[in-house]
Coordinates of C-alpha atoms and ligand atoms in Angstrom, one line a residue:
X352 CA -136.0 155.9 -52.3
X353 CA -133.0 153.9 -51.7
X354 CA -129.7 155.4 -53.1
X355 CA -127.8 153.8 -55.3
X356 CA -124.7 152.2 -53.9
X357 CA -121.4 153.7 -55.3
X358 CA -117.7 152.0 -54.1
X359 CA -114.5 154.6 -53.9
X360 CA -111.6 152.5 -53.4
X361 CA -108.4 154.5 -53.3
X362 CA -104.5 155.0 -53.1
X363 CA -102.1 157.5 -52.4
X364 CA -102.6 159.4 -54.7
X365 CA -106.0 160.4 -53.6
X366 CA -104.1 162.1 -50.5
X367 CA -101.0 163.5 -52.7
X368 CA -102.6 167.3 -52.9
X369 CA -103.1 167.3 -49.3
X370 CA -99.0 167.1 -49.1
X371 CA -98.9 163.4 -47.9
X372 CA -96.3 161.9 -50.5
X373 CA -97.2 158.4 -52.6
X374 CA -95.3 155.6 -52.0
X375 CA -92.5 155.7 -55.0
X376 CA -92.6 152.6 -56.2
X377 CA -89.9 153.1 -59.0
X378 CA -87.4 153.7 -56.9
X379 CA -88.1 151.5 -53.8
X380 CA -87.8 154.5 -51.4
X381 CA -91.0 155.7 -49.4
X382 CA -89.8 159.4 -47.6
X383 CA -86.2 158.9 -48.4
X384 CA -86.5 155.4 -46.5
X385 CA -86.1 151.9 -48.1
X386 CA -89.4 150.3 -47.9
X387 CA -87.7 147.1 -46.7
X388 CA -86.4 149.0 -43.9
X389 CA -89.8 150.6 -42.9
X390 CA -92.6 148.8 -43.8
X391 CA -91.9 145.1 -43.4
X392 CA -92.0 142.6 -40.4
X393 CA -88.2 141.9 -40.9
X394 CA -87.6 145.5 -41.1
X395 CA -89.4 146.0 -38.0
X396 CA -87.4 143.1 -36.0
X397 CA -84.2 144.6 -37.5
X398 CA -84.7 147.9 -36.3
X399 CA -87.7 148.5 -34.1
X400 CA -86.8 152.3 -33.3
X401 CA -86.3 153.1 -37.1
X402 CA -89.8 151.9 -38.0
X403 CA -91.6 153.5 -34.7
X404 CA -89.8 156.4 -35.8
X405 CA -91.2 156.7 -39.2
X406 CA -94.6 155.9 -38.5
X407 CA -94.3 158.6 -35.7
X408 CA -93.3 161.0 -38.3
X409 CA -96.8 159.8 -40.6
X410 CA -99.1 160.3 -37.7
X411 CA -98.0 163.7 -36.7
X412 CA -97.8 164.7 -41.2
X413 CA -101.4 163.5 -41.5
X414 CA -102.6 165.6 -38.4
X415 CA -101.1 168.4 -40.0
X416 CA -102.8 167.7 -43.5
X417 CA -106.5 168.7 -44.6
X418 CA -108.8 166.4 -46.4
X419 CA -108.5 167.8 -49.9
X420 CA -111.5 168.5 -52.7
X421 CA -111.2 165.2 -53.9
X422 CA -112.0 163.8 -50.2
X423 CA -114.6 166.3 -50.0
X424 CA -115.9 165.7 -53.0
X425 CA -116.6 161.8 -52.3
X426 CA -118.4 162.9 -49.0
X427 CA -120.9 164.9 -50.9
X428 CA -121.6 162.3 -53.3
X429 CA -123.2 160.6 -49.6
X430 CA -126.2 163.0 -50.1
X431 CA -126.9 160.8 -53.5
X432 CA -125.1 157.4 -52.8
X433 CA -124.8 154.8 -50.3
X434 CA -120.7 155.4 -50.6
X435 CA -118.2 152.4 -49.5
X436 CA -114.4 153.9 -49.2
X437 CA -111.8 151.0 -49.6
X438 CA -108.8 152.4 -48.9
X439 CA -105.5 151.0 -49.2
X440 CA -104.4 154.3 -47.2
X441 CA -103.5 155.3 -43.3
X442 CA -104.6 158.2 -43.3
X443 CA -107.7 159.4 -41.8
X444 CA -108.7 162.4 -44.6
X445 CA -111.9 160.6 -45.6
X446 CA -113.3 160.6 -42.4
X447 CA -112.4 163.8 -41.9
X448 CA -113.8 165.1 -44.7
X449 CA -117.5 163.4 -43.6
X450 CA -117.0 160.0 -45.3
X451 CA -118.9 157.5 -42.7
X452 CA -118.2 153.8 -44.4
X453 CA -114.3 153.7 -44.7
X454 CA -111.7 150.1 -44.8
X455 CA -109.0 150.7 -44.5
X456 CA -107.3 147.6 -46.2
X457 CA -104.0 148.3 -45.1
X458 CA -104.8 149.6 -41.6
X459 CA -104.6 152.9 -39.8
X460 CA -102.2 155.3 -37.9
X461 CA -104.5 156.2 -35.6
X462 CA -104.5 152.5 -34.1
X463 CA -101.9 150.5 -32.5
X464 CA -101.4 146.6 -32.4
X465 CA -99.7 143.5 -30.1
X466 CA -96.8 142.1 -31.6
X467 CA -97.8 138.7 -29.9
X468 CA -101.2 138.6 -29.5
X469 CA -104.6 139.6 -30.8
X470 CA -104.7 142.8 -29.2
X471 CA -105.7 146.3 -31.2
X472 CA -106.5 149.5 -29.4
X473 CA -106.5 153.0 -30.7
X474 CA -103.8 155.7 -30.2
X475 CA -103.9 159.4 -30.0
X476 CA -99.7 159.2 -29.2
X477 CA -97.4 157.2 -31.4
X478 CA -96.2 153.7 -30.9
X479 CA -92.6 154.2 -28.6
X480 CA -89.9 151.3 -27.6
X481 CA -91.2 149.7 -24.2
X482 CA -95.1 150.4 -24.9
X483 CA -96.2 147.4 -24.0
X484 CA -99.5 145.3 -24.8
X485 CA -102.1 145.7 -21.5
X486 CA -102.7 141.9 -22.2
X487 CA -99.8 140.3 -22.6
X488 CA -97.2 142.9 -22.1
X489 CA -95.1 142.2 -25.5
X490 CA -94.2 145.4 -27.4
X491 CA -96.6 147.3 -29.6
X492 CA -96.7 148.3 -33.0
X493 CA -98.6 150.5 -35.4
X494 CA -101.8 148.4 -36.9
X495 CA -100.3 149.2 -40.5
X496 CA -100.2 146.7 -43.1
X497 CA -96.7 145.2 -44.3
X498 CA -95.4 144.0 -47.0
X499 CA -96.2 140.3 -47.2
X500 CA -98.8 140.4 -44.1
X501 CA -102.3 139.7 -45.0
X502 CA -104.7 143.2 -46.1
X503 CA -107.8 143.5 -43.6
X504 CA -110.2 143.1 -46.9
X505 CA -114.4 142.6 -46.1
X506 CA -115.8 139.1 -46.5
X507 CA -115.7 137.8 -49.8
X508 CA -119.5 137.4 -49.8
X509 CA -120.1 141.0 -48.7
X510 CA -118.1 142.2 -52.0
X511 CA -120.4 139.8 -54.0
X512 CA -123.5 141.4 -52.4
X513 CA -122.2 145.3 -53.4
X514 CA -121.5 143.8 -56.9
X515 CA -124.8 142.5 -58.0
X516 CA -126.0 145.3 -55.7
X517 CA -124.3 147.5 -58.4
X518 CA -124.9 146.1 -61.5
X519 CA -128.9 145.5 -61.1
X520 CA -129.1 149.2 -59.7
X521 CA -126.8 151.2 -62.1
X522 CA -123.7 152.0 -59.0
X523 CA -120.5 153.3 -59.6
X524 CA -116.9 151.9 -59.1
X525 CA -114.5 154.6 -58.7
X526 CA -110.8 154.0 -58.6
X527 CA -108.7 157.0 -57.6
X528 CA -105.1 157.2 -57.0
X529 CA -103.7 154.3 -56.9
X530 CA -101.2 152.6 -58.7
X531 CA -103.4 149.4 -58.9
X532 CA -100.3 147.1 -58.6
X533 CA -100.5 145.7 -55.0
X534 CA -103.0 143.6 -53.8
X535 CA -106.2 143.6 -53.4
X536 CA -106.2 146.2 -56.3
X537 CA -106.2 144.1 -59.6
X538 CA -108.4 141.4 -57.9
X539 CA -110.8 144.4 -57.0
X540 CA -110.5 145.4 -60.6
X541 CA -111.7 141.8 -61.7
X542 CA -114.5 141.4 -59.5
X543 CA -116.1 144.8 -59.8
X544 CA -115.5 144.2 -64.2
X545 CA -119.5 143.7 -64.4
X546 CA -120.0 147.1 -63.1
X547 CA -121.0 149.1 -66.1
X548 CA -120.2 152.8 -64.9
X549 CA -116.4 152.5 -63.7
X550 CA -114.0 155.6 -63.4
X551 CA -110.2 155.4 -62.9
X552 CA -108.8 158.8 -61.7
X553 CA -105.0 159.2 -62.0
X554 CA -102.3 161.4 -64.1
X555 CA -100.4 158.6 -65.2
X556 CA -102.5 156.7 -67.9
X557 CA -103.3 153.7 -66.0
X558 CA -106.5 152.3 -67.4
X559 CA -108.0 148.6 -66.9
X560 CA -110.0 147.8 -69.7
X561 CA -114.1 148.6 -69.6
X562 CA -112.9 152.0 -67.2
X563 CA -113.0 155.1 -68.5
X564 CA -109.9 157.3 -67.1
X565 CA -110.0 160.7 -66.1
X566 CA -106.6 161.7 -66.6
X567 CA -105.2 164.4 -64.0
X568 CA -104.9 164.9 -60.4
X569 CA -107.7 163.5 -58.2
X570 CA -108.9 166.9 -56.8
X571 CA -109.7 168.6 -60.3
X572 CA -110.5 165.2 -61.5
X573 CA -113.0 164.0 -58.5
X574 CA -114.6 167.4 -58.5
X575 CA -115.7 166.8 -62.6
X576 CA -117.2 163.4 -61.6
X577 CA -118.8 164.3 -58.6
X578 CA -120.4 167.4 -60.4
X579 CA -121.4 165.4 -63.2
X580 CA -122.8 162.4 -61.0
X581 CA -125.5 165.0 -59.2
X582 CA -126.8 166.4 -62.6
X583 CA -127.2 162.9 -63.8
X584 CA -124.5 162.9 -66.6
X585 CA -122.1 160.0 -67.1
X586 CA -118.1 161.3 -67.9
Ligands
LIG2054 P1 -98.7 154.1 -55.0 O1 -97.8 155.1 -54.4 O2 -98.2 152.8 -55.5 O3 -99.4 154.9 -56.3 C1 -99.9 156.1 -56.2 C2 -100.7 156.4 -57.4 O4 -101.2 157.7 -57.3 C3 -99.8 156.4 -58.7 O5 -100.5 155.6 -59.7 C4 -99.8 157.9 -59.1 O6 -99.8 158.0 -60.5 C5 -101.0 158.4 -58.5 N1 -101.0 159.8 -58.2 C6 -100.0 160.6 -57.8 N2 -100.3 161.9 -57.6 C7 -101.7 161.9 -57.8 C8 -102.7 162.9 -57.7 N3 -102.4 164.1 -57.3 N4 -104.0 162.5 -57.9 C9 -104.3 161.3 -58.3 N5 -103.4 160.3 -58.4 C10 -102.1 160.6 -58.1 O7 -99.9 154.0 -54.0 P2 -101.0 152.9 -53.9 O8 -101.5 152.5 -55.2 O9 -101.9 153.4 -52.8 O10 -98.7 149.6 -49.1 O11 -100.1 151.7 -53.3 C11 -100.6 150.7 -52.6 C12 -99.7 150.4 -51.5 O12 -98.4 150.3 -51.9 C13 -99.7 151.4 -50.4 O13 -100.8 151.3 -49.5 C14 -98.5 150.9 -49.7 C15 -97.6 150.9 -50.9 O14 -96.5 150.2 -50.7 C16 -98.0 149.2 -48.0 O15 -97.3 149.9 -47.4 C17 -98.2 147.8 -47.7

């Protein structure tokens, strides 16, 4: 029988209780850096060293982090659904924790980009001053998303396919950690709307309309849903 198809898309948050910090959007800062300063092209042209730097310091924190129950718990929901991750994070816990259909919308650590051209390669070391593109020698910098570059989101038909894919076959929309605020989130929100099952999993009360929140931290949280999805109960 064909499973039902269930989308996870996710935040920070969903990687907080494996010790990888949110973004703080209240006060601008992002691991006691301005986020101007770290995670923007101008930041980057300003001060290449200071932005290599701190995505060094991500790569080498998330290789010390463990997927946590929440991570876990969306890789078992694989023996029952056809799972799509969208994830607006840079880590790699999902796939770590078994998850085999993962975007990452706001790209990766673990892969390294041309400042000039097209080029994209993985990396296993950081992004240093002088690593230079193999096809066009300019320097290279982590594939990350910045603020005010484009997110790597699937085709816009693709989404429309999981959608009605959804509705006519009674899926599940989970949003987990995540502040919903930058894009793609509230257009995500919108287009998934005709979903009837929808979950929002976050300690803060954030809660777009039709969802039904599940108010804590996402391990404790997930773990509930997850539970409750394999016997067959709605939350
Ligand atoms: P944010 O840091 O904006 O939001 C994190 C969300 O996680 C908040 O809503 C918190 O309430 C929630 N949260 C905190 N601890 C949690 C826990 N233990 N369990 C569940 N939820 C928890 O992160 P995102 O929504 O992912 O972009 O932000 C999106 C983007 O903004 C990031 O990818 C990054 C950031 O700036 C770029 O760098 C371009």
């Amino acid at each position: 029988m064909r499973k039902r198809l269930m989308v996870v898309f996710s935040g920070a948050g969903l990687s907080a209780e494996s010790g990888l910090p949110t973004f703080r959007a209240a006060d601008g800062l992002w691991e006691n850096q301005r986020v101007e300063d770290v995670a923007t092209p101008e930041g980057f042209n300003r001060d290449p060293k200071l932005v290599l730097e701190f995505y060094a310091a991500r790569l080498k924190a998330c290789r010390a982090a463990a997927p946590n129950a929440a991570h876990l718990a969306i890789s078992r929901l694989q023996d029952r659904y056809d799972v799509v991750n969208f994830t607006q994070n840079v880590d790699d816990l999902l796939e770590r924790a078994g998850c085999t259909h993962v975007y990452h919308l706001h790209g990766s650590l673990f892969r390294r980009r041309c400042t000039a051209c097209e080029y994209v390669g993985d990396q296993s070391v950081p992004v240093a001053i002088g690593d230079s593109c193999p096809q066009c020698a300019a320097q290279l910098r982590p594939d990350v998303v910045w603020f005010g570059e484009g997110v790597r989101m699937p085709p816009r038909t693709k989404i429309a396919r999981m959608i009605s894919q959804m509705v006519t076959n009674l899926g599940v929309f989970i949003c987990i950690g995540t502040s919903l605020q930058v894009y793609p989130a509230a257009r995500l929100v919108t287009d998934f709307a005709r979903v009837r099952r929808k979950y929002v999993i976050n300690p803060e009360p954030v809660r777009p309309s039709g969802f039904t929140l599940l108010q804590g931290p996402a391990a404790s949280q997930m773990v509930a849903l997850a539970d409750a999805l394999e016997r067959g109960d709605c939350l």
